[in-house]
Tab-separated table of C-alpha atoms in Angstrom:
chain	number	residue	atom	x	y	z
A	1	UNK	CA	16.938	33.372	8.822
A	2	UNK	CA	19.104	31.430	6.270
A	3	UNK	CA	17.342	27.870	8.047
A	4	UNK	CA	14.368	29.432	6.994
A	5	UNK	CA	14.887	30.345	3.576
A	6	UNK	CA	16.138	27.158	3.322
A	7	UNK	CA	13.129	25.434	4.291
A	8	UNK	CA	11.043	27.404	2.102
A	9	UNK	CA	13.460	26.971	-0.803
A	10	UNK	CA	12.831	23.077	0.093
A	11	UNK	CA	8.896	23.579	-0.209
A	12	UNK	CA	8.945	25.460	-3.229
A	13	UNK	CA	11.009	22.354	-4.985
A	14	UNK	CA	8.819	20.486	-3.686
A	15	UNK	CA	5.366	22.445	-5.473
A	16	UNK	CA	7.189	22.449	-8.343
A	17	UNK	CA	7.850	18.756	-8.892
A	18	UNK	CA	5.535	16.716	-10.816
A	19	UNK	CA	6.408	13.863	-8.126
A	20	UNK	CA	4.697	16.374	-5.413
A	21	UNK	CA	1.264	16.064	-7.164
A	22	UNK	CA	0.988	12.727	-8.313
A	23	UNK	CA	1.697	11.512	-4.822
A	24	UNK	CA	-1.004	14.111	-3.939
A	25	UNK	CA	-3.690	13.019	-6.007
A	26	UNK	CA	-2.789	9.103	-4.673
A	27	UNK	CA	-2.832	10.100	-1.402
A	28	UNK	CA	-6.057	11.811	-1.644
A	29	UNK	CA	-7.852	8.731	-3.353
A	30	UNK	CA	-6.480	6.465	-0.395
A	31	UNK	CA	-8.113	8.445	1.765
A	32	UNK	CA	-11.271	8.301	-0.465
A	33	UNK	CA	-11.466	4.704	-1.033
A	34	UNK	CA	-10.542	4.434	3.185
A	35	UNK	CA	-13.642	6.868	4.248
A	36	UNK	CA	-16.007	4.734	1.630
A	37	UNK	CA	-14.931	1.497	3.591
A	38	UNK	CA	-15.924	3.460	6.724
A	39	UNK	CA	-18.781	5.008	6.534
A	40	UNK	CA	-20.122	2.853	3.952
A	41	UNK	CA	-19.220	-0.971	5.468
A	42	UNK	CA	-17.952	-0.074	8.930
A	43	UNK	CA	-20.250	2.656	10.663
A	44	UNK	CA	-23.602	0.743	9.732
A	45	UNK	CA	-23.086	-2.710	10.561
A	46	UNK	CA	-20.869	-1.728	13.666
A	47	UNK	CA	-17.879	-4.731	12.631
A	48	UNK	CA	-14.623	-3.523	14.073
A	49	UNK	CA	-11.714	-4.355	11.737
A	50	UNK	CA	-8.604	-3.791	13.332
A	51	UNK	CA	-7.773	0.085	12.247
A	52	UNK	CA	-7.897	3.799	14.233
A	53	UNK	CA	-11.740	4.069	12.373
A	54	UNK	CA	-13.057	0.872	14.105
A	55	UNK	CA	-11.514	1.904	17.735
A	56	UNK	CA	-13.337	5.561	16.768
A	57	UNK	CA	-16.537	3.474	16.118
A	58	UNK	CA	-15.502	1.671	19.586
A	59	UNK	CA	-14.767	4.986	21.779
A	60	UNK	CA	-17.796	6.885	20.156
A	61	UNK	CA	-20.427	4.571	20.989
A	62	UNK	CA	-19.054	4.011	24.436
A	63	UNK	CA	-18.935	8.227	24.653
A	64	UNK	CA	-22.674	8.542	23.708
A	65	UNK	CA	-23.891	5.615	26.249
A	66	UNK	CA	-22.030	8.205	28.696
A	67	UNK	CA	-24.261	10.943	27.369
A	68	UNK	CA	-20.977	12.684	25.719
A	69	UNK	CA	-21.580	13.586	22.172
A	70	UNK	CA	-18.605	13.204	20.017
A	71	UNK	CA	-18.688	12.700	16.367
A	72	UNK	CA	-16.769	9.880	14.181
A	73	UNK	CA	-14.880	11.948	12.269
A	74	UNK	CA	-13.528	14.135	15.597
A	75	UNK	CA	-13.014	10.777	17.187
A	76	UNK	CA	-10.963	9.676	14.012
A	77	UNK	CA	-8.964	12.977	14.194
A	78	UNK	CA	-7.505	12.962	17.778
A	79	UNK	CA	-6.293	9.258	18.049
A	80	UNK	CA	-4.578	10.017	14.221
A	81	UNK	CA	-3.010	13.439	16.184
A	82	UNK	CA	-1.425	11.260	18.876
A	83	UNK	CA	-0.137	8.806	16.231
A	84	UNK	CA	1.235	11.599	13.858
A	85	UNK	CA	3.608	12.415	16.602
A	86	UNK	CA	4.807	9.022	17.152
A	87	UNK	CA	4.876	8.448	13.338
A	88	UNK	CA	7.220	12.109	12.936
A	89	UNK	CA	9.481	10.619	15.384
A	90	UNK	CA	9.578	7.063	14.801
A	91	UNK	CA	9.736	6.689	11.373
A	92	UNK	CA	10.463	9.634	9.371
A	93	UNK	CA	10.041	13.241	8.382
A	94	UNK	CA	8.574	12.393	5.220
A	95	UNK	CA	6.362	9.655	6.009
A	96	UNK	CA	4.823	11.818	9.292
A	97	UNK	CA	4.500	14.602	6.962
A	98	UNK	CA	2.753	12.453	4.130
A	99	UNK	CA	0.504	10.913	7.265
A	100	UNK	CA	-0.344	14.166	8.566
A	101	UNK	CA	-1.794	15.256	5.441
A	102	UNK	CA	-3.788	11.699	5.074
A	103	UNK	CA	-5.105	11.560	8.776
A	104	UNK	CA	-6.278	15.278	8.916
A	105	UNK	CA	-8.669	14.512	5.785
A	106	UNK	CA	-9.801	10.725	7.115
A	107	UNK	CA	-12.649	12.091	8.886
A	108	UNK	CA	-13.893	14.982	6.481
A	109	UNK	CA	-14.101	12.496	3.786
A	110	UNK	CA	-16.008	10.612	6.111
A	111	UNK	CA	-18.383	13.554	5.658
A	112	UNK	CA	-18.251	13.612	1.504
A	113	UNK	CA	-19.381	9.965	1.783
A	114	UNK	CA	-22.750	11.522	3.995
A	115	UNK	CA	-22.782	14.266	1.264
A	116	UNK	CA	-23.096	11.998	-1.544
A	117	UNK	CA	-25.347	9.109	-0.144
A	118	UNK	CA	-26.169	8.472	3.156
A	119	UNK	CA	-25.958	4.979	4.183
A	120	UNK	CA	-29.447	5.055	5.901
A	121	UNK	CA	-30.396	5.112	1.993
A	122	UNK	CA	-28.033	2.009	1.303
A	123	UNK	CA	-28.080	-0.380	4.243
A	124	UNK	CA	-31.347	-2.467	5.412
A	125	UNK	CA	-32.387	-3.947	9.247
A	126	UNK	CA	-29.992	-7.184	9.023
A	127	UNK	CA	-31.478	-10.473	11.222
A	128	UNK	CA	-28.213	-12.047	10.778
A	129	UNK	CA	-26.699	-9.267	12.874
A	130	UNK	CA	-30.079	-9.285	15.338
A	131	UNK	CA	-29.368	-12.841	15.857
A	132	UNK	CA	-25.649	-12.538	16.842
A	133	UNK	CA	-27.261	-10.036	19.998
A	134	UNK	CA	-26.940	-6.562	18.306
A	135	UNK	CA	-29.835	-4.668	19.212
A	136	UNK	CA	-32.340	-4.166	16.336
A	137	UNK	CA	-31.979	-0.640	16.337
A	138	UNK	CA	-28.800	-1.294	15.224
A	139	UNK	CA	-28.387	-4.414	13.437
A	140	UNK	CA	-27.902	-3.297	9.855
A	141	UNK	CA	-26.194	-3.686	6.632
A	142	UNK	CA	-25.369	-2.264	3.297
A	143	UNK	CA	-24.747	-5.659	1.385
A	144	UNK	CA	-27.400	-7.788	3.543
A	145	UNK	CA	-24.768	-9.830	5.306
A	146	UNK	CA	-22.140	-8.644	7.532
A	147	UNK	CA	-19.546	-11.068	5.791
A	148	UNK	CA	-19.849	-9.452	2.496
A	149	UNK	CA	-19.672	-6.247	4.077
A	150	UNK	CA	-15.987	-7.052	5.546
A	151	UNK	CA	-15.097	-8.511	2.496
A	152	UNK	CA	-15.410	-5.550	0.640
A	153	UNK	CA	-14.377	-3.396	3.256
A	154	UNK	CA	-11.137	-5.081	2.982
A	155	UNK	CA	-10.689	-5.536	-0.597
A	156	UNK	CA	-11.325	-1.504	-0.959
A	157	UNK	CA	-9.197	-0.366	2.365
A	158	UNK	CA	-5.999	-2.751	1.383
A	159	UNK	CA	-5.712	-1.433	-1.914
A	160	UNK	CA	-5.570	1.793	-0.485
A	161	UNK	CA	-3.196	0.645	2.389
A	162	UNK	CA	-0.894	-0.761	-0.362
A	163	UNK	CA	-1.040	2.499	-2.663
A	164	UNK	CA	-0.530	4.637	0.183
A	165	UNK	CA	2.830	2.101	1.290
A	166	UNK	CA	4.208	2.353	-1.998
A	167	UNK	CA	4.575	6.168	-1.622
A	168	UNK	CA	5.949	5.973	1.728
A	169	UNK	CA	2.797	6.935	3.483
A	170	UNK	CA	0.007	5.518	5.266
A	171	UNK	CA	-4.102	5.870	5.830
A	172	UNK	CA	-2.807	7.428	9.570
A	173	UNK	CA	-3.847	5.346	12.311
A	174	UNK	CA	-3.342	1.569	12.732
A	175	UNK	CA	-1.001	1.628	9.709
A	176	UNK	CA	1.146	3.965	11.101
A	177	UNK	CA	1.076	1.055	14.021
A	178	UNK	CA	2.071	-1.151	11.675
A	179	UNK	CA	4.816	0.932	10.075
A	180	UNK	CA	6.715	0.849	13.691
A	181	UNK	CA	6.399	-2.738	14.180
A	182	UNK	CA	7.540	-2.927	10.583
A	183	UNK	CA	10.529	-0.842	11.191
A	184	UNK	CA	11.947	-2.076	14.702
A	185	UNK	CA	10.645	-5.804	14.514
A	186	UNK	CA	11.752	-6.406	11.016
A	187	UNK	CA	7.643	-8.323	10.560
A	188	UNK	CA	6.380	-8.184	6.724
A	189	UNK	CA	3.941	-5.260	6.543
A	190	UNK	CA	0.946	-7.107	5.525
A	191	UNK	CA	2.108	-9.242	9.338
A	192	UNK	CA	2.560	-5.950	11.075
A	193	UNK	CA	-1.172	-4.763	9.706
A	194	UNK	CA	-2.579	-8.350	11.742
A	195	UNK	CA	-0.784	-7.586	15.038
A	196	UNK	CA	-1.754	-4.055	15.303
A	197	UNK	CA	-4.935	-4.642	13.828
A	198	UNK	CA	-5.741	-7.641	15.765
A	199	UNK	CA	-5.240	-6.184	19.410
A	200	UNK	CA	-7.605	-3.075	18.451
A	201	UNK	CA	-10.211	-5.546	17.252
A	202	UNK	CA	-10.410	-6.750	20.449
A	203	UNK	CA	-11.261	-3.552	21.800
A	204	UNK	CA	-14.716	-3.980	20.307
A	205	UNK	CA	-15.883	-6.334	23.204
A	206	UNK	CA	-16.845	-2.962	24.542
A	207	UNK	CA	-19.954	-2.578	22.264
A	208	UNK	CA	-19.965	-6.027	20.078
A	209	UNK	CA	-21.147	-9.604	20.873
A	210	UNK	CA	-18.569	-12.487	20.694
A	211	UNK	CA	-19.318	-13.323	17.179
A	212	UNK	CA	-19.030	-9.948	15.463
A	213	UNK	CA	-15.415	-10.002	17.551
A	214	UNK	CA	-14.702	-12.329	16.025
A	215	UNK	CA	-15.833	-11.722	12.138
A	216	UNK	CA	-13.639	-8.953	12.834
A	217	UNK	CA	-10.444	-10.478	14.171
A	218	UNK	CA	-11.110	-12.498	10.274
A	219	UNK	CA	-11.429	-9.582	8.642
A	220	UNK	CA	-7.838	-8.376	10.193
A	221	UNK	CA	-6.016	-11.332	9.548
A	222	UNK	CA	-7.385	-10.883	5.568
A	223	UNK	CA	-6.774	-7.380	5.615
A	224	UNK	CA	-2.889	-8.334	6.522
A	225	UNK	CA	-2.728	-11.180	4.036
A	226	UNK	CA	-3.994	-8.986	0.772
A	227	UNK	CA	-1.886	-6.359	1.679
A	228	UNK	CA	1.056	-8.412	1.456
A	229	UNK	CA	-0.334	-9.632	-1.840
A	230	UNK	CA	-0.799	-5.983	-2.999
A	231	UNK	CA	2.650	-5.100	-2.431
A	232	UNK	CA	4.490	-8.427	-4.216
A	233	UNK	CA	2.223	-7.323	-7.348
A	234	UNK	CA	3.041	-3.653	-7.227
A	235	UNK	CA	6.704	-4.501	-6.310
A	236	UNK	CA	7.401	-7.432	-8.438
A	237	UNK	CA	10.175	-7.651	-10.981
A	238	UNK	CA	11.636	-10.134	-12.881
A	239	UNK	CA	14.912	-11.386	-12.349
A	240	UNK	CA	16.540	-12.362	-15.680
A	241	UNK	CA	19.475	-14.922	-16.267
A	242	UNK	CA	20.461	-15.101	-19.825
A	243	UNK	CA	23.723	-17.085	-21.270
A	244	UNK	CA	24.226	-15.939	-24.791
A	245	UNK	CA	27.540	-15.300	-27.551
A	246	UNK	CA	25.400	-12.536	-27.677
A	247	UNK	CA	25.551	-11.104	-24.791
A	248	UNK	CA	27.458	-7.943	-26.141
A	249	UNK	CA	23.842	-7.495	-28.497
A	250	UNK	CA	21.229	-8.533	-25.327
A	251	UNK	CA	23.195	-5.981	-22.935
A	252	UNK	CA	23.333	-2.949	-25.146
A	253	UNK	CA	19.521	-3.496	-25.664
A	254	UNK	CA	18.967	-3.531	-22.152
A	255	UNK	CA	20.805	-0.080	-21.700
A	256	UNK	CA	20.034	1.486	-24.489
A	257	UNK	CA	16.409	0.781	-25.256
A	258	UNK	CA	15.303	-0.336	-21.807
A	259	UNK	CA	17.486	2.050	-19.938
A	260	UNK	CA	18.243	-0.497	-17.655
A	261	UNK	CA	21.211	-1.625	-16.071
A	262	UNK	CA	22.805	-5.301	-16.101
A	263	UNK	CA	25.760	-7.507	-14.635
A	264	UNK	CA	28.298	-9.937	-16.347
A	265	UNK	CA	29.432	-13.016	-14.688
A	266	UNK	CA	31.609	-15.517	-16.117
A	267	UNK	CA	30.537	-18.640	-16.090
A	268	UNK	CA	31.480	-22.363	-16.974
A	269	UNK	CA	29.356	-24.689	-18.453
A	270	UNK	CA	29.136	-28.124	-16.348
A	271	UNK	CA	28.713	-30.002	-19.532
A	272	UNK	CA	31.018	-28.710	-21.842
A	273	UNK	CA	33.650	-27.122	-19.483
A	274	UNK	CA	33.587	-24.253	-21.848
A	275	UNK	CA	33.315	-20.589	-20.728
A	276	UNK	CA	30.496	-18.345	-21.222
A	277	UNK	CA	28.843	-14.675	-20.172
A	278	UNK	CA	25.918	-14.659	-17.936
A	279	UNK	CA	24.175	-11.736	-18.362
A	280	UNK	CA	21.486	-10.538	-14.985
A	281	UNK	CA	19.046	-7.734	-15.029
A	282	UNK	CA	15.922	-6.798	-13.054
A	283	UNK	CA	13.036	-5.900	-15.394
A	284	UNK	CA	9.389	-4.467	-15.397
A	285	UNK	CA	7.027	-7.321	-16.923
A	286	UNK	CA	6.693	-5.236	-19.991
A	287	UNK	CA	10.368	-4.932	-20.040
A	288	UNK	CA	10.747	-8.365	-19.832
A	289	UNK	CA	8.086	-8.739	-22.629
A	290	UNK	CA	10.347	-6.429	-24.714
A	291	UNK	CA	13.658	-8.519	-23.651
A	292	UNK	CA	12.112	-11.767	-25.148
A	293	UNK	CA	10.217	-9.776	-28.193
A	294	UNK	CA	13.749	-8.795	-28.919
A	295	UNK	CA	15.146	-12.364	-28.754
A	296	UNK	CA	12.835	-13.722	-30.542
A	297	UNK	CA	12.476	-10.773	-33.331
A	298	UNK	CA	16.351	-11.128	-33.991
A	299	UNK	CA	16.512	-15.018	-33.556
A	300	UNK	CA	19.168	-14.565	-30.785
A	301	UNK	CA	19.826	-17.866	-29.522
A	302	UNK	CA	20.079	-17.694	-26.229
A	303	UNK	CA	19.605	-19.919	-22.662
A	304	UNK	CA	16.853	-17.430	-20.445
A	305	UNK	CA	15.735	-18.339	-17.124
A	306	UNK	CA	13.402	-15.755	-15.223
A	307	UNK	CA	11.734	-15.235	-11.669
A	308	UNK	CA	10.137	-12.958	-9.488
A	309	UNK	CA	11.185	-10.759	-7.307
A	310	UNK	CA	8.995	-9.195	-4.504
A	311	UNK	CA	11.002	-6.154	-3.166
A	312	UNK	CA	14.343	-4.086	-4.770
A	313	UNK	CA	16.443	-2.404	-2.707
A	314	UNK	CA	19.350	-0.015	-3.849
A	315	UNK	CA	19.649	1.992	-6.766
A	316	UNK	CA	17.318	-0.010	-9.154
A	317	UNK	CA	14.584	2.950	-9.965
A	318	UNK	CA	10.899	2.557	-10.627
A	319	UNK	CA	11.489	5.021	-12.861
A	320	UNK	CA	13.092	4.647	-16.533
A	321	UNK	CA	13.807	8.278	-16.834
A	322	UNK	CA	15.270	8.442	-13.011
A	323	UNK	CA	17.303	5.338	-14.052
A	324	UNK	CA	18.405	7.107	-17.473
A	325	UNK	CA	19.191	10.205	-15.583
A	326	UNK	CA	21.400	8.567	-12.945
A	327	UNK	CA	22.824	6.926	-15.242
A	328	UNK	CA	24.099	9.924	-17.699
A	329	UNK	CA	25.306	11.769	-14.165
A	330	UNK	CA	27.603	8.727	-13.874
């Protein structure tokens, strides 16, 4: 009884945090942006970028040439099911519970794309696609050319990948996939997103000529790459190095009005053997904007070298009031 009151005390913290429902509404406008890329760029021209949606496009069209009538979205929500229980036990309790919630409403929004506009109203008979052997019942596309239609495919689905990674979540599927190889092979995520990706696009032999395997396999290996560009720009910081007398001035700035934290070294200059403080801190971009504002505003001279840096680890929070707050418990 007390385990359960105790989970139910942990769900009720959990409503009543504003970090609850600001993940929330991300997560539900990943999934958006993800069921626009399928129904809208995926379903019509049949590519197959390597994800859980393009194997459903696979396994359904192989399912109706058997006479079995299975829809997309159904077909979307029982390979996610078998994946939420790897992701659960693989990864995490909070990232399986995050996925759950993202791969259960994959496929219905799927549907609110249908409600909204069909793509029958969008997409037009494509000779590009006729020519590559699709048959011309088939052979169609909403931006006229099956290349435009997987690059924005994966322009809108890696932004969503990325927002939903940044949360410690994922669209369900192929990026939970890529979350394990991730995890246990130590590969960058946007690399992780290829491999996985790239052996499900080759499921799509099954129903696709040679060529369309292909455009896909392209599309997989972009998908990974922007991803990984995604992520350095959400994640980036810049390291700052400055060597000032006034360091004293520069570091009670940084805690005070940046709430920020900083390290002193003690250094020795190579050309004048005399001793200085080196002052390091990791900064937003608009924090380091501030920083230099600052320098410049008071005519601090100081020596500042800066760089970037992709991923922070530790206790360095994304959050200037977390940071503050952590900082007045110590």
């Amino acid at each position: 009884m007390s385990k359960f009151n105790d989970i139910m005390n942990e769900i009720g913290h959990a409503l009543a945090s504003k970090k609850f429902w600001v993940e929330l509404l991300i997560m539900t406008l990943g999934m958006f942006m993800t069921g626009v890329c399928v129904y809208y760029f995926l379903v019509p021209s049949k590519l197959i970028v390597g994800s859980i949606s393009g194997l459903s496009i696979v396994l359904t069209n192989i399912f109706q040439g058997m006479g079995v009538n299975i829809s997309l979205s159904m077909m979307i929500t029982l390979i996610n099911a078998i994946l939420l229980i790897l992701a659960y036990l693989l990864i995490g309790k909070e990232f399986g519970l995050k996925t759950v919630y993202c791969a259960l409403i994959l496929g219905p929004m799927t549907k609110v794309c249908e409600w909204i506009y069909p793509w029958q109203n969008l997409a037009t008979p494509n000779e590009y696609l006729a020519n590559m052997g699709v048959a011309s019942d088939q052979a169609f596309s909403v931006m006229g050319n099956p290349w435009f239609d997987l690059l924005c495919c994966v322009l809108i689905l890696s932004a969503a990948q990325t927002l939903m990674f940044s949360i410690n979540a994922s669209t369900g599927g192929l990026d939970i996939l890529a979350k394990i190889v991730n995890k246990y092979l130590h590969f960058d995520i946007g690399k992780s997103v290829t491999v996985a990706g790239g052996i499900i696009c080759l499921t799509a032999f099954a129903i696709n000529p040679f060529q369309m395997v292909v455009i896909g396999l392209i599309g997989t290996w972009i998908n990974g790459i922007i991803v990984d560009y995604f992520t350095a720009s959400i994640n980036n910081r810049k390291r700052v190095c400055i060597v000032s007398k006034d360091y004293d001035r520069i570091r009670r700035f940084i805690i005070d009005d940046l709430d920020r934290g900083c390290t002193l070294y003690e250094v020795i200059g190579g050309y004048t053997n005399e001793k200085s403080i080196e002052l390091e801190a990791l900064l937003t971009k608009d924090e380091f904007s501030a920083l230099m504002e600052f320098l410049n505003k008071n005519e601090i001279n100081a020596f500042t070298t800066a760089g970037n840096v992709s991923e922070v680890y530790g206790l360095w929070a994304k959050d200037r009031h977390r940071a503050k707050k952590h900082a007045e418990k110590r």
